[in-house]
Each structure stands twice: as structure tokens, then as C-alpha cells.
Short mmCIF file of C-alpha atoms in Angstrom, two decimals:
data_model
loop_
_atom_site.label_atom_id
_atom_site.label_comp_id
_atom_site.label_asym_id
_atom_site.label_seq_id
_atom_site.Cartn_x
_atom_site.Cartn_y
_atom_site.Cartn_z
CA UNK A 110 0.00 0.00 0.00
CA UNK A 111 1.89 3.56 -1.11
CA UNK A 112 4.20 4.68 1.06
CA UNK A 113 4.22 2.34 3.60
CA UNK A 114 5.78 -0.79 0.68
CA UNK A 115 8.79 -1.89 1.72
CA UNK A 116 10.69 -4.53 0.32
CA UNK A 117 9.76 -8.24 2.14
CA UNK A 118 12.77 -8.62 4.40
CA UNK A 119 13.12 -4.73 5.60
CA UNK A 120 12.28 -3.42 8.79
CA UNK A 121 10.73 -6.69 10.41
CA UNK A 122 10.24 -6.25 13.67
CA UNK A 123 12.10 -9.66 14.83
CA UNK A 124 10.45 -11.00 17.83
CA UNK A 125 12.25 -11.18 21.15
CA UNK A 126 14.49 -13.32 19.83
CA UNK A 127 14.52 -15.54 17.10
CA UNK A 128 12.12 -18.24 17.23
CA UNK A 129 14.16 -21.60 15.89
CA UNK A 130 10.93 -23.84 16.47
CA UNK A 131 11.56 -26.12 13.31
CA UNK A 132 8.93 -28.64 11.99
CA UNK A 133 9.89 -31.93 11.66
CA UNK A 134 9.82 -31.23 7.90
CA UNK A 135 12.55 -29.17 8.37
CA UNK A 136 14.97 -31.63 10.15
CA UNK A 137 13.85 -34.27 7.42
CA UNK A 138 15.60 -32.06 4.73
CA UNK A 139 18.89 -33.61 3.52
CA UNK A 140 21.84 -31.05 4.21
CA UNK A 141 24.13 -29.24 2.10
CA UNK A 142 27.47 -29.98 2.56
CA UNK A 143 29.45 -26.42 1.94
CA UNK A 144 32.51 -25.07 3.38
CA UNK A 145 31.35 -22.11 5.74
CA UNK A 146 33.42 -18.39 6.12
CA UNK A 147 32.91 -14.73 7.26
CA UNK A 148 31.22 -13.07 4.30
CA UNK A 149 30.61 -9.30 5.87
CA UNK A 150 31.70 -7.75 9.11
CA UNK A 151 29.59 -5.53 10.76
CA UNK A 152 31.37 -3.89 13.92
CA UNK A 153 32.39 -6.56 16.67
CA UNK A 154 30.06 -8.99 14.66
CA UNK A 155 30.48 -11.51 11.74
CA UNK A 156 27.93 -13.11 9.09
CA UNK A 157 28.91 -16.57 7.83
CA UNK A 158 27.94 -17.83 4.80
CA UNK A 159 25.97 -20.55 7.29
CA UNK A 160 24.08 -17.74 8.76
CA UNK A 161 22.18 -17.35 5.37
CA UNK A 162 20.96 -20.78 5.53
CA UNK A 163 19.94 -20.89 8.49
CA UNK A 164 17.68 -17.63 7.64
CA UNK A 165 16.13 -19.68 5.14
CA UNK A 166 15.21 -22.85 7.81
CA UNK A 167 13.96 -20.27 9.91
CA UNK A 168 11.73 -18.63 7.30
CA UNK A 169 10.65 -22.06 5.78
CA UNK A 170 9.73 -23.19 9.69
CA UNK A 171 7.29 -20.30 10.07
CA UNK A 172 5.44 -21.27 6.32
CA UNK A 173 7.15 -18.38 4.33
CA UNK A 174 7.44 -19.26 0.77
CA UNK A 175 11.47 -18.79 0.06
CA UNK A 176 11.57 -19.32 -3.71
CA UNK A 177 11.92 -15.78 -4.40
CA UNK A 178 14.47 -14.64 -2.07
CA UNK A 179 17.45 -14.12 -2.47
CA UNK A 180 20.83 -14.57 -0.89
CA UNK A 181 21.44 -10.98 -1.13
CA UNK A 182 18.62 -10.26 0.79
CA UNK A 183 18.65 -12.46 3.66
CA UNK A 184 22.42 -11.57 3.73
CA UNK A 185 21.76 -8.07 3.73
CA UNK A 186 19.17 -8.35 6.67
CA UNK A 187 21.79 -10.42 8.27
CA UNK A 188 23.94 -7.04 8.09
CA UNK A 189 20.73 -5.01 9.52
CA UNK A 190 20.56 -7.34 12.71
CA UNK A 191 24.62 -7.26 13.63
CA UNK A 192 24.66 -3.83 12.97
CA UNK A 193 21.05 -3.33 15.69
CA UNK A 194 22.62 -5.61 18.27
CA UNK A 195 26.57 -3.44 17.63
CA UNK A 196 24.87 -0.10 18.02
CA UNK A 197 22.92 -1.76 20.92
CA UNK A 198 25.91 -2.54 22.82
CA UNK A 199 27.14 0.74 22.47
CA UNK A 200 24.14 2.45 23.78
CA UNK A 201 24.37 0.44 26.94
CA UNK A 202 21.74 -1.89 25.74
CA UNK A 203 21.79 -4.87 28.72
CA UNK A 204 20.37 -7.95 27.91
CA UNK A 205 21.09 -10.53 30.98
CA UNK A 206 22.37 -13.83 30.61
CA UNK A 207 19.64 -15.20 33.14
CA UNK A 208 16.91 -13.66 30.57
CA UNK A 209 18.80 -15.65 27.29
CA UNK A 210 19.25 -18.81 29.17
CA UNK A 211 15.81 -18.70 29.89
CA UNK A 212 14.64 -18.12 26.46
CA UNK A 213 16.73 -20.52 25.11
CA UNK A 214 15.30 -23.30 27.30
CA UNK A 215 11.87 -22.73 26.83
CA UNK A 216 13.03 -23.25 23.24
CA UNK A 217 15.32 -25.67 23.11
CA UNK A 218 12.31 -27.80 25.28
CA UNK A 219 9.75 -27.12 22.24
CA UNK A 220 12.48 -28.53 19.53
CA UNK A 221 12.90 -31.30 21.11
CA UNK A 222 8.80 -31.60 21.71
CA UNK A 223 8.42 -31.15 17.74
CA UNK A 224 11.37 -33.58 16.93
CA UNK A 225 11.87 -36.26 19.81
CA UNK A 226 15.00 -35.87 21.20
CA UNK A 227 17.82 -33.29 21.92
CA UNK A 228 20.23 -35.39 19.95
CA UNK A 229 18.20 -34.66 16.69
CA UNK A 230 18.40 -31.05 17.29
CA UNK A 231 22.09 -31.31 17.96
CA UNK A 232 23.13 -33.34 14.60
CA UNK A 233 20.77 -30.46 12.62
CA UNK A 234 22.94 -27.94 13.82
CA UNK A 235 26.26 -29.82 13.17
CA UNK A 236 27.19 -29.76 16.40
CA UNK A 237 29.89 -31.41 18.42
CA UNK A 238 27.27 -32.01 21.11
CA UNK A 239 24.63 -30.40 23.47
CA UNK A 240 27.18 -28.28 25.14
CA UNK A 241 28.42 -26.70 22.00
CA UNK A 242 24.94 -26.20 20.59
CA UNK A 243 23.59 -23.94 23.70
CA UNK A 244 26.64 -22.31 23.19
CA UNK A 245 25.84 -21.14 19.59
CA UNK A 246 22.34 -20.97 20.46
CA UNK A 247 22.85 -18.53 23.45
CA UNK A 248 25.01 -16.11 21.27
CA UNK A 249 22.13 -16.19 18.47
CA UNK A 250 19.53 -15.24 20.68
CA UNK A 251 21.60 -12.66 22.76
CA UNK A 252 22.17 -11.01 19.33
CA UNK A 253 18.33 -10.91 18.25
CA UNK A 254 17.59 -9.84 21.67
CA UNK A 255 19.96 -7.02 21.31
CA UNK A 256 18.14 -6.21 17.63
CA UNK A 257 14.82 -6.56 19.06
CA UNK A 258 15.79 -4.11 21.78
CA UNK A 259 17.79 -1.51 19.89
CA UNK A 260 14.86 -1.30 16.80
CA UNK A 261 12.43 -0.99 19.75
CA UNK A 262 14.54 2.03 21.14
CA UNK A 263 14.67 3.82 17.64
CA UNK A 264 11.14 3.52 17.10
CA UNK A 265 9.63 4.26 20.67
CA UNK A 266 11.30 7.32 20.18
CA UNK A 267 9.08 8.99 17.51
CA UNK A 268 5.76 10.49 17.97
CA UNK A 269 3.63 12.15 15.61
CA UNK A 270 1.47 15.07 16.15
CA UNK A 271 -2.09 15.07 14.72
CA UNK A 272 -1.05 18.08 12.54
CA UNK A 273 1.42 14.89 10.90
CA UNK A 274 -1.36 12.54 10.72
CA UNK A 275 -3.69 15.34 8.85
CA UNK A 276 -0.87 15.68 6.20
CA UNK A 277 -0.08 12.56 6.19
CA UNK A 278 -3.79 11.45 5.15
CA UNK A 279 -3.99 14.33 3.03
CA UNK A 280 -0.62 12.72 0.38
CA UNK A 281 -2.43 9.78 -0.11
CA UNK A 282 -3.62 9.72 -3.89
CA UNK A 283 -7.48 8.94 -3.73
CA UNK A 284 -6.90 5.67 -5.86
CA UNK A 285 -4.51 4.54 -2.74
CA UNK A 286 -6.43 5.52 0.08
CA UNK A 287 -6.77 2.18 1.93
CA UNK A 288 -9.94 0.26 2.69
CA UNK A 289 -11.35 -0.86 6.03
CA UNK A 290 -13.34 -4.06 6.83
CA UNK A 291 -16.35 -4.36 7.82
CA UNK A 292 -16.39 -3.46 11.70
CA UNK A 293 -18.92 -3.84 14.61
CA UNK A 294 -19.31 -2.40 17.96
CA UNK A 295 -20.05 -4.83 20.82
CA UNK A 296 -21.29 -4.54 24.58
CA UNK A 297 -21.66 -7.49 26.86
CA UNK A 298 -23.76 -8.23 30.24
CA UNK A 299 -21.83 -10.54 32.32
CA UNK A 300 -23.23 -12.42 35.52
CA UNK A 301 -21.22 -14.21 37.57
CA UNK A 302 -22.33 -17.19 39.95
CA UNK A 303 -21.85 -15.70 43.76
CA UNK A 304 -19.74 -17.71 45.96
CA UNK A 305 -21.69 -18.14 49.20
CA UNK A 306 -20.05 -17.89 52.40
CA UNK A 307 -19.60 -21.19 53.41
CA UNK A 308 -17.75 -22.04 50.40
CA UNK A 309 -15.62 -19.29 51.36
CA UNK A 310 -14.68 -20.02 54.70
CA UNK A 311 -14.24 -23.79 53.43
CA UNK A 312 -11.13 -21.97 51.72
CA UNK A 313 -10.33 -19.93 54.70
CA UNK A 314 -9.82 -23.29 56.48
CA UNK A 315 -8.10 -25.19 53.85
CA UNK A 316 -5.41 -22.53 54.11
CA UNK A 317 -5.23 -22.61 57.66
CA UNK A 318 -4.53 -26.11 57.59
CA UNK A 319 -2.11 -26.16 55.16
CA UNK A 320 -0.43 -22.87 57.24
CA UNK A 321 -0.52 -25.11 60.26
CA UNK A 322 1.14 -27.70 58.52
CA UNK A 323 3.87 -25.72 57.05
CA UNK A 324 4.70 -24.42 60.38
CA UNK A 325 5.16 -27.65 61.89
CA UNK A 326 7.56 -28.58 59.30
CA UNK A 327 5.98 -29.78 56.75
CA UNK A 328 7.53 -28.78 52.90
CA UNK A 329 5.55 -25.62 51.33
CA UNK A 330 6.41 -26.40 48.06
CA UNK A 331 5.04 -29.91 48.32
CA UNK A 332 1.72 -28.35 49.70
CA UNK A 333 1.84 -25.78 46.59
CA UNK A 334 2.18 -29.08 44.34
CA UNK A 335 -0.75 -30.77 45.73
CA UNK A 336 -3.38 -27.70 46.60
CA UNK A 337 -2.76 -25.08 44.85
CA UNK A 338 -5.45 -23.59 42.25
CA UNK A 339 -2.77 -20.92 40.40
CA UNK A 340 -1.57 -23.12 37.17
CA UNK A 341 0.59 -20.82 35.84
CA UNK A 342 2.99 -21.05 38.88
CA UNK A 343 2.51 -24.66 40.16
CA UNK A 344 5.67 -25.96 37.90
CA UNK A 345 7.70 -23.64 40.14
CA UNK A 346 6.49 -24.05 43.67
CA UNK A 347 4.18 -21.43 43.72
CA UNK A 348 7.73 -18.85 43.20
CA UNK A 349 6.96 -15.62 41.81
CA UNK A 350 10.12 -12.61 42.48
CA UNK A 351 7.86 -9.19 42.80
CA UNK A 352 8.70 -5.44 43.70
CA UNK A 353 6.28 -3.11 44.47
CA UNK A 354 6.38 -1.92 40.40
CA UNK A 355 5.31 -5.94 39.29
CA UNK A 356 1.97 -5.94 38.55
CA UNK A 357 0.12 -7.63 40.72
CA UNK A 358 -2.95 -7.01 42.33
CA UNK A 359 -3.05 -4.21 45.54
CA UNK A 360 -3.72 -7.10 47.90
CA UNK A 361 -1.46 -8.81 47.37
CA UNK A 362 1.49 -6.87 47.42
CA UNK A 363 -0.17 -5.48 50.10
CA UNK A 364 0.52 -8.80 52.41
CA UNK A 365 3.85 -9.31 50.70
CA UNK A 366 5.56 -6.34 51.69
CA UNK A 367 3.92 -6.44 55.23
CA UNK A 368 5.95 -10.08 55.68
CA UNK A 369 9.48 -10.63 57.39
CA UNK A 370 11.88 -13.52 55.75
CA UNK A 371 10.19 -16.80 56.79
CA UNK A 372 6.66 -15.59 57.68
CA UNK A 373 3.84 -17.34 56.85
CA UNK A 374 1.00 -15.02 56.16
CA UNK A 375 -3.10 -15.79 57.20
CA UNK A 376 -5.48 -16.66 54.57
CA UNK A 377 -6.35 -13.33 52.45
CA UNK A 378 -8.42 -12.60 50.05
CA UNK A 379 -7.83 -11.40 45.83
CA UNK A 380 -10.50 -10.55 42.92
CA UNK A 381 -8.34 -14.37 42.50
CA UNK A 382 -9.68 -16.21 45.36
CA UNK A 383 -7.50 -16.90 48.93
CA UNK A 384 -3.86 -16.80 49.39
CA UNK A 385 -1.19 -17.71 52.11
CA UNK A 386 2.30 -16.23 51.30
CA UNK A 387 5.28 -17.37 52.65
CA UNK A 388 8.57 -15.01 52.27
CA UNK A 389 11.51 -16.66 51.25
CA UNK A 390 13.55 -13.64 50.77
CA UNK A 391 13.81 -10.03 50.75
CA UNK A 392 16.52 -8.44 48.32
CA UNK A 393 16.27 -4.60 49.06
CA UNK A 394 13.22 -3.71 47.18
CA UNK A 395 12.31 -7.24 46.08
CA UNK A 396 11.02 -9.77 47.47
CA UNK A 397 11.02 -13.75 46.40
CA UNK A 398 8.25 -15.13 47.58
CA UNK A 399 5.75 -18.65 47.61
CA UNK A 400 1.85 -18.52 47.73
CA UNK A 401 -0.83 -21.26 47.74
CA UNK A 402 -4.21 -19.80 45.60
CA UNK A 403 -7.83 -21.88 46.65
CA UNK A 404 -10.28 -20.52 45.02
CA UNK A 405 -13.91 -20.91 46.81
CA UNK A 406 -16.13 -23.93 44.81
CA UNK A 407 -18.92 -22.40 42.64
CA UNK A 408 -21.94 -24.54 43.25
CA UNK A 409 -24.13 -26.18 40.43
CA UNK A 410 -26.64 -24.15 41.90
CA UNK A 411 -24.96 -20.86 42.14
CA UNK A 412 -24.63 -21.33 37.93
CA UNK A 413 -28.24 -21.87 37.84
CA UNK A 414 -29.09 -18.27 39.34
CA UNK A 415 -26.74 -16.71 37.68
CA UNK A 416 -28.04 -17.91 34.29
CA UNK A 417 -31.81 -17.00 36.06
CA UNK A 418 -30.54 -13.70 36.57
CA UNK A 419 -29.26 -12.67 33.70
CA UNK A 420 -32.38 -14.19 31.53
CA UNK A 421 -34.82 -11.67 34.21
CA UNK A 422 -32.00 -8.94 32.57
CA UNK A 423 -32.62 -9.62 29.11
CA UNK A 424 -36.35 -10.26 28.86
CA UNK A 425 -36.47 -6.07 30.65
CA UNK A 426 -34.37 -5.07 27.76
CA UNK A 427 -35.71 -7.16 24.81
CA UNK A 428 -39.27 -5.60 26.43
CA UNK A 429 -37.87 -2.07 26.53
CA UNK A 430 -37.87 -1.94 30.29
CA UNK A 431 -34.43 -1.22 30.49
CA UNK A 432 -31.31 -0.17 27.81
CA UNK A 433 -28.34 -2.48 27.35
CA UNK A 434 -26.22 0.09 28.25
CA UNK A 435 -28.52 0.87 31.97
CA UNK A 436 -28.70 -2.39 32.18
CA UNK A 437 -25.08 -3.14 32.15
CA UNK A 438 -24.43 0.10 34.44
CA UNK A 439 -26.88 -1.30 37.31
CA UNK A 440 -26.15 -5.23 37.12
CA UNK A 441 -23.04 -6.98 35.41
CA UNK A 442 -20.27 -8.32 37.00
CA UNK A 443 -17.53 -7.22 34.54
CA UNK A 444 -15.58 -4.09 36.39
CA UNK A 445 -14.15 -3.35 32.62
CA UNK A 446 -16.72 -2.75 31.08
CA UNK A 447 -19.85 -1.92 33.79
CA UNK A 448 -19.44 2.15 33.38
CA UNK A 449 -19.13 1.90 29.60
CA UNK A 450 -22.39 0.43 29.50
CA UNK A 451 -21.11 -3.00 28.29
CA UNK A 452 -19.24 -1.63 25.32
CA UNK A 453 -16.16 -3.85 24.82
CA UNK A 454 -12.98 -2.38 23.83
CA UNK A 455 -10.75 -3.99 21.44
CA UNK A 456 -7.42 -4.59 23.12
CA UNK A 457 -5.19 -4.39 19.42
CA UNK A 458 -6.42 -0.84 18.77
CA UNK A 459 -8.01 0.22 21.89
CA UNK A 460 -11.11 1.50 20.08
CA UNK A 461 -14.45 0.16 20.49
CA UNK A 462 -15.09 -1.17 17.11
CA UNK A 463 -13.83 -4.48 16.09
CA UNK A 464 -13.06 -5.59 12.31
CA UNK A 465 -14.58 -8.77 11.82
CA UNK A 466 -12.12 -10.04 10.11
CA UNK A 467 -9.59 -10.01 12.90
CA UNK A 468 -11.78 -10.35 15.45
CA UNK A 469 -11.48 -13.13 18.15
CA UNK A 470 -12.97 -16.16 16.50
CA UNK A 471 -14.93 -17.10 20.00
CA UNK A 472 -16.62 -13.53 20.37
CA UNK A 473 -16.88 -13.48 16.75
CA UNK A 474 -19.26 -16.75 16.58
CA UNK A 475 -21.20 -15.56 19.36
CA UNK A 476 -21.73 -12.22 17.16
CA UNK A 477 -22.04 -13.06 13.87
CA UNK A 478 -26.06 -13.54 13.60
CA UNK A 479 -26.75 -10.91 15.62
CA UNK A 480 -28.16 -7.62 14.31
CA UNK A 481 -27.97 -4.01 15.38
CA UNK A 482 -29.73 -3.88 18.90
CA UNK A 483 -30.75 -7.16 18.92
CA UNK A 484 -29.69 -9.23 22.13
CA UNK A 485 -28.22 -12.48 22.34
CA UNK A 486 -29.69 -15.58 24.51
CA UNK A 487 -27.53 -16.02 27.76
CA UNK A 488 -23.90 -17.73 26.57
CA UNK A 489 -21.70 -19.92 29.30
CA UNK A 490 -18.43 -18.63 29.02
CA UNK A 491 -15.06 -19.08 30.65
CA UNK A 492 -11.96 -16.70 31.81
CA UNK A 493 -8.66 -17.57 31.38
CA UNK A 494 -8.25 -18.62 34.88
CA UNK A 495 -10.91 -21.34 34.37
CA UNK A 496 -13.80 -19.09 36.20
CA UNK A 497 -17.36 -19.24 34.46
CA UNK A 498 -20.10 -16.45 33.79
CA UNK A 499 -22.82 -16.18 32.23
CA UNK A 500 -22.98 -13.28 29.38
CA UNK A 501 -25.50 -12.00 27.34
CA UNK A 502 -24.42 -9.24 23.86
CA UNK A 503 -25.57 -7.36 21.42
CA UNK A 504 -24.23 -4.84 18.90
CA UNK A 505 -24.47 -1.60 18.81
CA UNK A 506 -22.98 -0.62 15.55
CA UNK A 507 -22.30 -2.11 12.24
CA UNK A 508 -20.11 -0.08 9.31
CA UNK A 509 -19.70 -2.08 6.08
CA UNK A 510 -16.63 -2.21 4.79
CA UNK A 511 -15.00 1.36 3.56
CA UNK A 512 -12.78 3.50 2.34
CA UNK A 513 -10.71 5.41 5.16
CA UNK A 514 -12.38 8.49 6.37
CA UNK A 515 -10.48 11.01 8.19
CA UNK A 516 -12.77 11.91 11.09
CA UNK A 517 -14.30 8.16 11.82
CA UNK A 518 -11.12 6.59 11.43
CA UNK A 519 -8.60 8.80 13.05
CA UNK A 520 -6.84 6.14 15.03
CA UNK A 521 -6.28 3.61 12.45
CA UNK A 522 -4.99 6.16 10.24
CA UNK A 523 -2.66 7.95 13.10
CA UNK A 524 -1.27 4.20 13.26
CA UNK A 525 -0.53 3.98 10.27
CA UNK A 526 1.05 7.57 9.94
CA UNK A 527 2.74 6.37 12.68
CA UNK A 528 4.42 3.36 11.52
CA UNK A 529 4.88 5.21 8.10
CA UNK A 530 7.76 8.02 10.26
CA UNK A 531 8.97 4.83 12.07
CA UNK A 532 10.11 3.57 8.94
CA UNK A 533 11.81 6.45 8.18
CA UNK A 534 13.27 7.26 11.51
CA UNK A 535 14.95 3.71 10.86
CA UNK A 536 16.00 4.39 7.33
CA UNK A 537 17.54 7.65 8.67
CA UNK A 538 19.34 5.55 11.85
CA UNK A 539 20.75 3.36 9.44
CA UNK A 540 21.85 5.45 7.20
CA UNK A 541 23.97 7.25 9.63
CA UNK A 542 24.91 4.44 11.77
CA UNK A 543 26.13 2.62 8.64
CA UNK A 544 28.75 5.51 7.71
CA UNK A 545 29.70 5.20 11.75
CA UNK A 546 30.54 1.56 11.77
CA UNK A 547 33.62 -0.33 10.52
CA UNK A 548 32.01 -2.90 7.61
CA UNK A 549 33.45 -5.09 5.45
CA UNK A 550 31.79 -6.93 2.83
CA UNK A 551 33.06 -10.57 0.57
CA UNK A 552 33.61 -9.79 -2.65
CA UNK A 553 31.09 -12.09 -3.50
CA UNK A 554 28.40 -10.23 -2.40
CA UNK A 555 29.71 -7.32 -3.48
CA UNK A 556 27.51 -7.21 -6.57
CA UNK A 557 24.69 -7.44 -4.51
CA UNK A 558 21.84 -4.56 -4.78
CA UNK A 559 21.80 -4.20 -0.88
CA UNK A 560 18.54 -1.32 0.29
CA UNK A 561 21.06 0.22 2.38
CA UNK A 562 24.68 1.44 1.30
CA UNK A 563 26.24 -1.19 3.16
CA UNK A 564 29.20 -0.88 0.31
CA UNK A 565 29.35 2.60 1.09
CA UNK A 566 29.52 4.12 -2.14
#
């Protein structure tokens, strides 16, 4: 689309580091034998001639169809990541070795998910063994961590001003002015089941048991292992390492930073459900720490009213008792979006329409038949952390797909303005950072036609 083209391999924006999760596919293809050598020099860094095909696995891995590029162009984005990560280093750029080696086995662990064994990954590579593999593994992710972080630093540094965005809009020829899809605006009533209080206090006592328990010497982790009802840290013992800046909920940093080393807290209570803390220890301003979450039982019948409930809510508003948007200010559950009257806000652009298109493929089948003020029957659904509602929606607005407008679509085309003076605040960064830096290119690839003047002519 106009100005915003760019040719395929330019101005990525690499992920955190590179993602080397090969299909089997890829491990099934018979290697080249080639003799490998430094074709460019960017800084402190090297590209081999090996680092070109490995660019290639990588692209093939993720489904990108390869047949049409080129060696000069994966070499010369080679030359755009060593010279991100040298400039990065130079800046002060830190990227820890606890934060690669943690990235790298979280990696290394899907690999060997995808092809069965560590020694398969190892012979890929061509390496001597598993030692010398995380070796080159940690350097290529340090170095696409360093990219990721330096591109992120050139770009988080421009800002456009709406003046920008107005002339920005205004360039674009009318025969290029991009389309929109079809969007909708949705609002939601949620009901949740209540808890009642005996349910509650059977928490409350679990907690004290397993306190007691603790205290008398039995192993907290173990009791993490077997009780607790947060997934996301039972792997680990129920370890999370918090200052007062993590974000976590007010409660419970609250407790945290109220413990000494070795304290147990009492039950409390989260939007989550019931901790117990214990404090392992306190590092200046942070604190390591293991909790047990039990989250109260929701009764068969507590799911019953709630779906009761929120049917009393929609027959008021399908009779024109009530609005949606009243109706979602007096009863639902759902903090987020109570005060906006239900309206949902989509978390990509953080407007309230949604293309549907790219919309979430659950909340899109739940909208799809629905039309303009009409209200859905009551839908089960589920958070993330396994807790279920009932919900009823309904749409508000519907645009048909369009041709950007300036005033209804200020924030999609701001974003795009946006990403339009990234591009050039990188072209500009390498431009000058190229003429900075100590290069060197083979003279095989010198007859390469490289984006940037990496031959500096």
C-alpha cells in the first residue's frame, strides 16, 4: 500500500528473539554440505555464509514461501541485525544472561517436543554435542535480543502530532487511500455465579490447615504441588520474584511487603480467590516469595441463578424496560466494562469497534447472527483462569466495509502515519549508523543490490 511498501525482508520487527521452532519437515531435509566463512563484518560482529541458511530454515519453519528470495537479501538483513545488536551494545543496551538462558530453554524444550530428542536437534545444527549447541544458540539469541531491543529504542522514540497525521492522510492519492473491513461495535452483560459464604470459609480453612502444617515442618512447596489452584505457577512451587512496580494485584502486594523472611502469612483474600504467602527472601526492594491460591467452589446451583438472573436482565431489555447500556451500568459483574455500559474495547487498537475479520474467533461466533440492537440468549463462558459467567451481547454498531475516512477513522490512520515516520526514523538511523561503523563486505556479495549502502559508495 503507497508509502508504507517496503521490500519483504526490511524493517521486520524480529520478535524477542529468534524463534528456531523447526517442523519436523525441516529436520527431514537432507543437508548441504558447503565449506562455511565470514562473508561481511559488521562492527564486533560476523555473518557466515551458514548464517544465510539458516535464515532460510527459519523462514521455511514459520510457512514463508522462500523461492523468491534471495541470498542478497537475507544476507543483507543479516547485516541489519549485527549492525542493531553493535549499536545496541554501544548504547548500553543490557540484555542478561539469566533472561537468554531462559529463552533458550523454553526453546530448546519445544524442539525437542516437535522432533523427539535433543540429539536430533544437535546433529541439525552440526554440532559437536549439546554443550556446543547452547553455546551457539545462546550467542544467536543474545544477538536478536539485542536487535529486538535496539529497533524498539529507535522507534519508541518517535511520535507524531495530529497536525502529521492530517498531512499525512492528506498525500495519499485517492486511488490509494486504503480500505477498512467491515467493523462492529459490541457490549456485553456478564453475571457471575456468587460464591456463598460457606464455600468461602471452606477456603479460609483449607489454608489454615495447610499454614498449620507448614509451620510444623511440613515442605511448602510440596503443599503448593498438591493444593494449589494458580496453574501458571505450580511448575515452580508457587515462586513468583515481585517489587512493588510488578503488577500484581493491591492485595497482594499489600501482604507481601507487610511479611518478614520466613513468615507465613493468614489466609487473604484477591479478585483471585485466597492466598497464604510465605517469604523466602527479601533483596532490598524485592522480594522472592511462595503462595498457595484456593479458590472458593462455585456450586451447580450458584450457575443456575446466575443464568436465572441474567435471563430476568434480558427479557427487561428485549421488552424495553431497560437499555443495554442501563442495564449493564446497574447489574453486570464485569468491572471493565460496567461504566461503559457494556461496550467492549478492542485490546489491538483500543477503540471500540472491532473488524470482523480479525476479530477473536470465539466472540466473533457468538456475534455473527446478531443484528444491530438485537440481544443475544444467555452464553456460558469461561476466563482464562478457568472461572465461568454467564454473558449475554448485542451490537451496537455495524459499518460495512469502507474506504478510510479522516474523522471516523482517526486512530487507524494515526497508526498507520505512525508506523509510516517509524520507517523512516529507521531508514535515517541506518543510514547514519552505517557511515559510523567499521564494515566489510566478501567480494562475493559485493555485486549485490543491498537497500542500504552497506558498500558505502
Amino acid at each position: 500500500m503507497m508509502r508504507l511498501k517496503t521490500r519483504n525482508l526490511k524493517f521486520i520487527n524480529k520478535p524477542l528473539a529468534l524463534l528456531l521452532l523447526v517442523t519436523t519437515s525441516v529436520f527431514a531435509q537432507p543437508k548441504k554440505q558447503k565449506v562455511d566463512g565470514v562473508i561481511g563484518v559488521v562492527g564486533d560482529y560476523v555473518v557466515l555464509d551458514s548464517d544465510i541458511d539458516l535464515e532460510y530454515i527459519q523462514l521455511k519453519a514459520q510457512g514463508v514461501d522462500t523461492k523468491n528470495i534471495t541470498r542478497c537479501e537475507l544476507f543483507g538483513k543479516q547485516l541489519e541485525d549485527k549492525l542493531y545488536a553493535h549499536q545496541a551494545i554501544q548504547d548500553s543496551i543490557i540484555v542478561t544472561d539469566q533472561e537468554v538462558n531462559d529463552y533458550m530453554n523454553q526453546q530448546i524444550d519445544a524442539m525437542v517436543e516437535q522432533v523427539g530428542s535433543i540429539e536430533k536437534v544437535v546433529n541439525y545444527y552440526n554440532k559437536k554435542d549439546e554443550e556446543d549447541f547452547r553455546s551457539f544458540f545462546f550467542d544467536v539469541i543474545k544477538m536478536n535480543k539485542l536487535t529486538s531491543q535496539m529497533q524498539k529504542k529507535i522507534v519508541d522514540e518517535v511520535e507524531i502530532t495530529p497536525e502529521e497525521v492530517r498531512n499525512f492522510f492528506k498525500e495519499i492519492p485517492q486511488d490509494e487511500i486504503p480500505m477498512f473491513g467491515a467493523e462492529v461495535e459490541v457490549a456485553q452483560i456478564v453475571i457471575k455465579p456468587k460464591i456463598s459464604e460457606q464455600e468461602k470459609q471452606n477456603a479460609i480453612n483449607k489454608l489454615k490447615g495447610i499454614r498449620k502444617e507448614v509451620l510444623e515442618g511440613a515442605s511448602f512447596y510440596s503443599k503448593v504441588v498438591l493444593n494449589t489452584d494458580d496453574k501458571a505457577s505450580i511448575g515452580t512451587g508457587g515462586f513468583y520474584k515481585i517489587t512493588r512496580k510488578t503488577p500484581f494485584v493491591k492485595e497482594f502486594k499489600e501482604v507481601a511487603f507487610s511479611l518478614a523472611e520466613g513468615e507465613i502469612s493468614e489466609p487473604f483474600e484477591t479478585e483471585f480467590g485466597y492466598h497464604i504467602i510465605l517469604v523466602e527472601k527479601i533483596k532490598g526492594q524485592e522480594i522472592e516469595l511462595r503462595h498457595i491460591l484456593i479458590k472458593p467452589k462455585v456450586t451447580d446451583e450458584a450457575l443456575k441463578q446466575a443464568k436465572a438472573d441474567i435471563e430476568i436482565i434480558r427479557e427487561k431489555i428485549v421488552k424495553g424496560e431497560i437499555s443495554f447500556e442501563d442495564a449493564a451500568k446497574a447489574s453486570s459483574d464485569e468491572k471493565e466494562t460496567k461504566n461503559n455500559g457494556g461496550v467492549l474495547f478492542n485490546p489491538q487498537t483500543m477503540e471500540t469497534k472491532f473488524e470482523l475479520t480479525k476479530m477473536d474467533p470465539a466472540l466473533y461466533n457468538q456475534i455473527v447472527d446478531l443484528k444491530v440492537g438485537e440481544v443475544s440468549l444467555p452464553y456460558l463462558d469461561q476466563e482464562e483462569r478457568g472461572d465461568k459467567y454467564y454473558k449475554i451481547l448485542t451490537i451496537n454498531n455495524k459499518l460495512p466495509e469502507h474506504k478510510a475516512d479522516y474523522a471516523s477513522d482517526y486512530l487507524k490512520i494515526k497508526e498507520l502515519a505512525l508506523r509510516d515516520k517509524q520507517i523512516k526514523a529507521i531508514s535515517k538511523w541506518m543510514e547514519e549508523k552505517i557511515q559510523e561503523t567499521y564494515i566489510k563486505i566478501d567480494k562475493d556479495y559485493q555485486e549485490c543490490d543491498f537497500t542500504s549502502n552497506w558498500l558505502k559508495k
